[in-house]
């Protein structure tokens, strides 16, 4: 036992070494310029705890409690390695490793970062301090969780969760955490730019990180979808599970960021900074969704779970319950970082109307979670349980308070053309969230309202802040649709966001040139604005539905309310790719397709087959939802494919810096194909419909859908399995039909189920038959597994005469994976070109005149 304790102390020493290294890098962010070797060793030390923990799993060192709980000598080496991130401790250390690697890659100043403020730190120094500060926070949290704790009683746990014992789980989680690390680096760039008053070349700084981040996020999410497709007994790649949806949010933020350069006009620096803050905040939020087990009780991905009683009905309240849990320090630290991000946003909006210098002390607010975590470790306190609940929302105002205290001219702190009557008595920025929280009880909704209201509030001319007002209106609508808030509350918020246009008189001195949808210039301006606006509004919608889906997944809401956004993005892509055609022709075709979509959605929703007849509400079916966007996507696919071919053919004649790279069009084409595939594999499939479950009689062909199926035999295996302790499967012959008669046998499939005795659980082994038109997915009905095995063992395999299997015929499923692959190829192309040329997307391509 003493030897075990000594070994554990040695491994724990790597944590202390990493903490020392992180502290040194915070104090000396430019250490690499003075002592390169020491800087390299410090970055290596940050990665050392994860390397040490993974090595313990690889050798199955059960003297460490964490390894004894989730490892296993019978596991293949790759799954032992994957077990490193099976619980709380491993992923945190993995996150530190990625943060260390990225901080080393971008240890030198990014474009424009070296400009020094007259009285403070450079953007480069602030960025590195923030990055290493987050690593320090993670390390202190790890110290509290004690990943190298001694297994004093030689206890052996249940082992690795059976769903994680797959090859894709060796790759998917690290990629997701890498994408989150990249998002946090983008946020650090934004915060450092703000506090250093240096936004020189901010767009290139952010895009340098955002482009590879989008590629990694797309790869990680896609591999997660492939895991769900092959392992889960869902029969699809996407189910709007809370963890899936959470990881989708920073992806949408990254999409907005990489398209900010292509929108018409110059993007203000504050928008770039704000977009970076959103990406970082959503990466932290996505982590919260995964790691605050029990908040989103509906997630099948929540492998990190805490027990508790009856939870509150809204997200923020459930987070507060976790203050008293063992993992409270981790969860609340992440929440505090999000609140501090919001605080930077509020302060930046106020700073836009002030000329005094920014108070750089706001940077150190981000070290509050670090200090609290250190106190929790030193005094063994559930530190956050000592903080009253009402204190947490106030954190968003700490930065603002510091900024106000730095003002010398308080009287002119609000040079606005419009104000509410009692502004001097009661700060509107504080009173509105308080009122909303009191009325509705949802703090996150109130904070989101505050985020969108602040730019309008601090604007000299609020009517020009139409983008933020539109976001607030979308938030109100989405929250009402999803049931996040009651209708009167949503209506009140909507009125607040339209109030500038009601309170401020129109400027009649300005000439109104009008807007003509049939003009080339206006059409292309809309097309170029579309990606930023549509993606941003869709992000708000998705976040609102996620916040409302804490007890059950609202798949119908995602599909129904998302369909108009898919239609809008298809129209925008069609308009852009057809830009050389007559504007009136473009308008006519788009309107004709849109009209046809509405007619088909209303009059013939069942024509698409599959489960198009299934109702999602009293008047709407799955077919109705599909028809909203499908025709426009199909029409857009043709000119988009032609655009890709045209760009490839022009490659030898037109310099790449003079046009949008072919990679961008590959991404767009891939997205269209993926959305078409999504409609056929998700929107039109009702996986709760019992008609997909088929009973098969041995040696009898059963006609189901467009194929015949024959149960041949049952398969039992107990030896030679890579994972699991036993396997039961059923062999099924698949036949093509000639009319209603089964003719040619085309394949034999074998869906089954693996048994895991250590956990007393089982895992579905999905089989899929790939055809030219798509996949047919076969899922073994797990409820019959134990009965079949018992019957086969007692009476023999031949005694099993009937089995049940779930069958999903998924036409066009190949388009999902083809589209995803094209998107990855295009994103990789853009990232490589931008690395070599400093920018793959030329500003000239943002203007229609140079594309004609």
XYZ file of C-alpha atoms in Angstrom, residues 234-690:
457
model
C -31.462 5.188 -33.138
C -30.901 4.375 -36.784
C -29.745 7.879 -37.682
C -26.808 10.235 -37.412
C -28.587 13.155 -35.733
C -31.306 13.239 -33.079
C -31.048 16.787 -31.661
C -29.761 15.286 -28.437
C -28.713 18.111 -26.038
C -25.013 17.262 -26.325
C -25.216 17.131 -30.128
C -27.077 20.428 -30.163
C -24.624 21.963 -27.700
C -21.652 21.133 -29.930
C -23.583 22.521 -32.911
C -23.825 25.995 -31.324
C -20.101 26.926 -31.454
C -20.039 25.475 -34.979
C -22.722 27.977 -35.994
C -20.760 30.771 -34.295
C -17.677 29.802 -36.305
C -19.731 29.824 -39.517
C -20.778 33.401 -38.744
C -17.174 34.409 -38.027
C -15.678 33.050 -41.259
C -18.393 34.806 -43.286
C -18.033 38.225 -41.665
C -15.483 39.228 -44.316
C -17.782 38.377 -47.194
C -20.721 40.492 -46.015
C -21.170 43.829 -47.820
C -19.374 46.785 -46.283
C -16.759 46.858 -43.538
C -17.429 44.792 -40.460
C -16.873 46.929 -37.317
C -14.127 45.752 -34.973
C -16.663 45.409 -32.149
C -18.574 42.848 -34.198
C -15.426 40.771 -34.717
C -14.652 40.944 -31.002
C -18.229 40.089 -30.081
C -18.294 37.130 -32.453
C -15.121 35.791 -30.832
C -16.703 36.106 -27.399
C -19.770 34.200 -28.617
C -17.627 31.348 -29.973
C -15.771 31.023 -26.675
C -18.894 31.304 -24.527
C -20.747 28.684 -26.564
C -17.770 26.300 -26.372
C -17.907 26.593 -22.569
C -21.696 26.235 -22.663
C -21.451 23.088 -24.785
C -19.054 21.680 -22.191
C -21.567 22.502 -19.473
C -24.282 20.625 -21.352
C -22.093 17.509 -21.397
C -20.504 17.707 -17.977
C -23.323 18.991 -15.791
C -25.015 15.604 -15.691
C -28.648 15.803 -14.676
C -29.286 19.327 -16.010
C -30.155 17.996 -19.457
C -31.654 14.731 -18.267
C -32.797 13.914 -21.815
C -29.296 13.387 -23.213
C -28.065 9.909 -24.075
C -24.528 11.328 -24.234
C -24.335 12.266 -20.556
C -21.721 9.816 -19.290
C -20.820 12.182 -16.426
C -23.848 12.177 -14.098
C -24.547 13.314 -10.558
C -27.401 12.050 -8.446
C -29.926 14.499 -7.088
C -33.525 15.056 -6.163
C -36.270 16.781 -8.105
C -34.529 19.453 -10.187
C -35.720 23.007 -10.942
C -37.566 23.548 -14.196
C -35.009 25.873 -15.810
C -31.313 25.553 -16.664
C -29.829 28.233 -14.409
C -31.657 26.851 -11.382
C -30.311 23.375 -12.059
C -26.791 24.767 -12.271
C -27.312 26.313 -8.863
C -28.292 22.926 -7.446
C -24.933 21.573 -8.622
C -23.132 24.068 -6.369
C -23.516 21.536 -3.563
C -22.294 18.589 -5.628
C -18.739 17.255 -5.713
C -18.278 18.604 -9.240
C -19.724 22.007 -8.310
C -16.392 23.813 -8.606
C -15.953 22.687 -12.203
C -19.496 23.453 -13.323
C -19.708 26.806 -11.566
C -16.266 27.846 -12.844
C -17.450 27.354 -16.415
C -20.643 29.265 -15.674
C -18.665 32.168 -14.202
C -16.504 32.372 -17.322
C -19.620 32.659 -19.489
C -20.968 35.408 -17.234
C -17.628 37.246 -17.424
C -17.695 36.990 -21.232
C -21.100 38.657 -21.171
C -19.628 41.333 -18.917
C -16.913 42.103 -21.468
C -19.604 42.454 -24.129
C -21.603 44.914 -22.023
C -18.507 46.959 -21.245
C -17.459 47.031 -24.882
C -20.829 48.492 -25.894
C -20.503 51.233 -23.300
C -16.905 51.826 -24.348
C -18.102 52.487 -27.913
C -19.530 55.839 -26.774
C -16.686 56.749 -24.402
C -13.302 58.242 -25.214
C -11.514 57.544 -21.916
C -8.988 54.731 -21.611
C -10.163 51.226 -20.862
C -9.536 49.915 -17.356
C -7.262 46.913 -17.890
C -7.964 45.657 -14.376
C -11.018 43.976 -15.875
C -8.659 41.290 -17.181
C -8.064 40.031 -13.655
C -11.759 39.349 -13.144
C -11.167 36.197 -15.189
C -8.912 34.919 -12.413
C -11.751 34.959 -9.868
C -12.755 31.350 -10.725
C -9.091 30.363 -10.306
C -8.917 31.948 -6.855
C -12.193 30.333 -5.780
C -10.990 26.941 -7.019
C -7.757 27.341 -5.045
C -9.755 28.159 -1.896
C -11.938 25.114 -2.505
C -8.845 22.925 -2.706
C -7.011 24.417 0.274
C -9.935 24.440 2.693
C -11.930 21.507 1.305
C -14.982 23.718 0.846
C -17.857 23.559 -1.547
C -16.984 27.165 -2.118
C -19.785 28.029 -4.514
C -22.474 26.783 -2.138
C -21.472 29.669 0.164
C -22.313 32.240 -2.516
C -25.978 33.354 -2.648
C -27.728 32.556 -5.908
C -28.534 36.193 -6.700
C -24.810 37.056 -6.770
C -24.108 35.055 -9.922
C -26.154 37.143 -12.405
C -24.550 40.281 -10.933
C -21.148 38.993 -12.131
C -21.988 40.225 -15.632
C -21.909 43.798 -14.304
C -18.489 43.626 -12.584
C -16.646 44.701 -15.715
C -19.123 47.480 -16.316
C -18.717 48.744 -12.748
C -14.940 48.872 -13.166
C -15.339 50.770 -16.409
C -17.744 53.301 -14.870
C -15.367 53.834 -11.955
C -12.697 54.759 -14.475
C -14.822 57.586 -15.913
C -13.854 61.138 -15.038
C -16.894 62.718 -16.646
C -19.848 60.888 -15.138
C -22.402 63.451 -16.283
C -21.787 62.662 -19.919
C -21.544 58.919 -19.485
C -24.657 58.343 -21.602
C -24.600 60.666 -24.629
C -27.642 59.073 -26.188
C -30.311 60.529 -28.415
C -32.908 58.390 -26.693
C -33.264 57.394 -23.043
C -35.936 56.000 -20.825
C -37.418 58.621 -18.459
C -35.991 57.281 -15.182
C -32.493 56.416 -16.422
C -30.707 58.561 -13.845
C -32.588 56.923 -10.991
C -32.601 53.279 -12.076
C -30.076 51.793 -14.572
C -32.155 50.183 -17.300
C -29.430 47.648 -18.051
C -29.916 46.226 -14.575
C -33.616 46.643 -14.048
C -34.772 44.921 -17.266
C -33.027 41.558 -16.571
C -34.199 41.657 -12.954
C -37.812 42.232 -13.999
C -37.644 39.498 -16.653
C -36.074 37.014 -14.234
C -38.677 37.794 -11.597
C -41.611 37.455 -14.002
C -40.407 34.458 -15.957
C -37.919 32.832 -13.589
C -35.448 32.043 -16.391
C -32.143 33.809 -15.787
C -30.507 32.672 -19.023
C -33.343 34.130 -21.085
C -32.953 37.433 -19.235
C -29.199 37.470 -19.840
C -29.694 36.779 -23.535
C -32.129 39.684 -23.723
C -29.497 41.854 -22.054
C -26.871 40.819 -24.620
C -29.013 41.964 -27.534
C -30.442 45.023 -25.830
C -27.118 46.561 -24.760
C -25.849 47.539 -28.270
C -29.195 49.214 -28.938
C -29.155 50.944 -25.570
C -25.642 52.342 -25.944
C -26.041 53.427 -29.553
C -26.086 57.089 -30.541
C -28.700 56.156 -33.131
C -30.411 52.947 -32.001
C -32.350 52.568 -35.242
C -29.058 51.686 -36.930
C -28.644 48.705 -34.633
C -31.162 46.690 -36.609
C -29.030 43.541 -36.450
C -29.056 43.343 -32.651
C -32.721 44.282 -32.485
C -33.487 41.518 -34.987
C -31.592 39.085 -32.772
C -33.655 40.165 -29.775
C -36.885 39.752 -31.723
C -35.745 36.285 -32.855
C -34.988 35.405 -29.237
C -38.473 36.452 -28.154
C -40.145 34.481 -30.941
C -37.991 31.381 -30.524
C -38.497 31.377 -26.761
C -42.257 31.564 -27.212
C -42.306 28.827 -29.878
C -40.157 26.470 -27.811
C -42.025 27.110 -24.575
C -38.980 28.611 -22.854
C -41.080 31.600 -21.749
C -44.750 32.426 -21.635
C -46.275 34.355 -24.531
C -46.858 37.623 -22.571
C -43.183 37.704 -21.543
C -42.049 37.113 -25.125
C -44.411 39.846 -26.362
C -43.016 42.293 -23.791
C -39.456 41.572 -24.894
C -40.435 42.005 -28.524
C -41.905 45.442 -27.753
C -38.660 46.458 -26.020
C -36.639 45.661 -29.128
C -38.932 47.542 -31.506
C -39.178 50.546 -29.162
C -36.299 52.518 -30.772
C -38.263 52.721 -33.992
C -41.310 53.824 -32.013
C -39.527 56.456 -29.901
C -37.127 57.989 -32.425
C -38.451 60.145 -35.242
C -37.442 59.348 -38.781
C -34.752 61.508 -40.338
C -36.657 63.053 -43.239
C -33.587 64.819 -44.558
C -32.109 61.556 -45.800
C -33.009 60.453 -49.274
C -34.708 57.111 -49.593
C -33.282 55.307 -52.591
C -35.685 52.434 -52.060
C -35.113 48.731 -52.296
C -35.678 46.712 -55.440
C -35.602 42.950 -55.070
C -35.338 42.585 -58.835
C -32.139 44.654 -59.060
C -28.817 42.866 -59.300
C -27.169 44.979 -56.618
C -29.871 44.465 -54.003
C -30.199 40.761 -54.751
C -26.500 40.157 -54.292
C -26.319 42.298 -51.175
C -29.010 40.081 -49.653
C -27.177 36.938 -50.783
C -23.905 38.101 -49.219
C -25.592 39.161 -45.975
C -27.582 35.941 -45.803
C -25.028 33.566 -44.278
C -24.228 35.871 -41.364
C -27.840 36.849 -40.673
C -29.430 33.417 -41.205
C -26.743 31.542 -39.280
C -26.926 34.057 -36.437
C -30.709 33.888 -36.151
C -30.676 30.122 -36.453
C -28.129 29.977 -33.630
C -30.531 31.947 -31.427
C -33.394 29.625 -32.332
C -31.356 26.503 -31.618
C -30.111 27.848 -28.286
C -33.653 28.760 -27.188
C -34.958 25.281 -28.017
C -32.017 23.687 -26.207
C -32.657 25.747 -23.076
C -36.295 24.629 -23.179
C -35.427 20.941 -23.744
C -33.965 20.025 -20.380
C -36.349 17.148 -19.704
C -37.139 15.891 -23.218
C -35.701 16.352 -26.692
C -37.948 18.536 -28.847
C -36.985 17.091 -32.219
C -40.132 18.334 -33.925
C -39.411 21.941 -32.891
C -35.877 21.793 -34.302
C -37.084 20.366 -37.590
C -40.178 22.565 -37.962
C -38.641 25.916 -37.060
C -35.384 25.082 -38.790
C -37.033 24.388 -42.165
C -37.565 28.087 -43.082
C -33.889 28.747 -42.357
C -32.881 25.937 -44.702
C -35.152 27.465 -47.328
C -33.636 30.908 -46.773
C -30.041 29.715 -47.086
C -30.943 27.778 -50.245
C -32.506 30.894 -51.814
C -29.437 32.939 -50.890
C -27.057 30.389 -52.433
C -29.220 30.150 -55.541
C -29.250 33.926 -55.882
C -25.482 34.156 -55.563
C -24.603 31.275 -57.900
C -27.009 32.637 -60.544
C -25.612 36.181 -60.242
C -24.724 36.412 -63.950
C -28.293 35.745 -64.994
C -31.019 38.370 -65.294
C -32.130 39.504 -61.810
C -35.809 39.246 -62.745
C -35.251 35.666 -63.874
C -33.592 34.806 -60.566
C -36.474 36.366 -58.652
C -39.076 34.596 -60.778
C -37.472 31.170 -60.398
C -37.030 31.562 -56.629
C -40.617 32.699 -56.156
C -41.951 29.937 -58.385
C -40.098 27.267 -56.451
C -41.199 28.813 -53.164
C -44.834 28.851 -54.313
C -44.588 25.250 -55.470
C -43.129 24.305 -52.078
C -46.051 25.859 -50.244
C -48.584 24.176 -52.509
C -46.964 20.774 -52.078
C -46.606 21.269 -48.321
C -50.313 22.070 -48.012
C -51.869 19.845 -50.664
C -49.574 16.820 -50.963
C -47.383 16.396 -47.876
C -47.504 12.589 -48.144
C -46.052 12.444 -51.673
C -42.504 12.137 -50.315
C -43.261 8.711 -48.858
C -41.451 7.276 -45.823
C -43.129 8.723 -42.706
C -44.239 11.938 -44.412
C -47.801 11.327 -43.232
C -46.829 11.366 -39.539
C -48.182 14.375 -37.690
C -45.983 16.644 -35.578
C -48.902 18.905 -34.674
C -52.608 19.206 -35.431
C -52.063 20.648 -38.907
C -48.443 19.857 -39.760
C -46.892 16.562 -40.831
C -43.311 15.551 -41.492
C -44.013 15.817 -45.202
C -45.143 19.413 -44.727
C -41.855 20.296 -43.061
C -39.808 18.545 -45.758
C -41.581 20.295 -48.648
C -40.771 23.741 -47.194
C -37.095 23.554 -48.117
C -36.533 20.453 -50.275
C -37.531 21.856 -53.720
C -35.328 24.938 -53.316
C -32.396 22.828 -52.157
C -32.749 20.550 -55.194
C -32.937 23.525 -57.547
C -29.903 25.187 -55.914
C -27.820 22.023 -56.116
C -27.458 22.289 -59.912
C -26.003 25.831 -60.221
C -23.867 25.247 -57.128
C -22.324 22.132 -58.672
C -21.772 24.128 -61.849
C -20.091 26.862 -59.781
C -17.618 24.324 -58.406
C -16.822 23.011 -61.875
C -16.442 26.548 -63.198
C -14.025 27.493 -60.433
C -11.954 24.370 -61.065
C -11.774 25.115 -64.778
C -10.803 28.722 -64.080
C -8.051 27.660 -61.735
C -5.251 27.890 -64.284
C -6.420 31.250 -65.659
C -7.503 33.223 -62.602
C -5.172 33.835 -59.623
C -6.615 32.425 -56.444
C -6.320 35.769 -54.657
C -8.696 37.322 -57.200
C -11.669 35.038 -56.559
C -13.413 32.995 -53.950
C -11.424 29.749 -53.681
C -12.938 26.585 -54.979
C -12.902 25.306 -51.413
C -15.630 27.754 -50.392
C -17.942 26.502 -53.129
C -17.167 22.896 -52.212
C -18.277 23.689 -48.661
C -21.512 25.238 -49.938
C -22.233 22.329 -52.266
C -21.494 19.873 -49.458
C -23.857 21.730 -47.140
C -26.681 21.570 -49.679
C -26.169 17.836 -50.185
C -26.042 17.285 -46.429
C -29.293 19.191 -45.884
C -31.040 17.180 -48.602
C -29.787 13.975 -47.002
C -30.893 15.244 -43.591
C -34.459 15.710 -44.800
C -34.685 12.109 -46.002
C -32.856 10.511 -43.062
C -34.171 12.602 -40.154
C -37.102 14.851 -41.030
C -39.069 12.194 -42.890
C -38.337 9.358 -40.454
C -40.443 8.848 -37.347
C -38.333 6.596 -35.198
C -41.106 6.256 -32.650
C -43.395 4.662 -35.232
C -43.977 0.988 -34.419
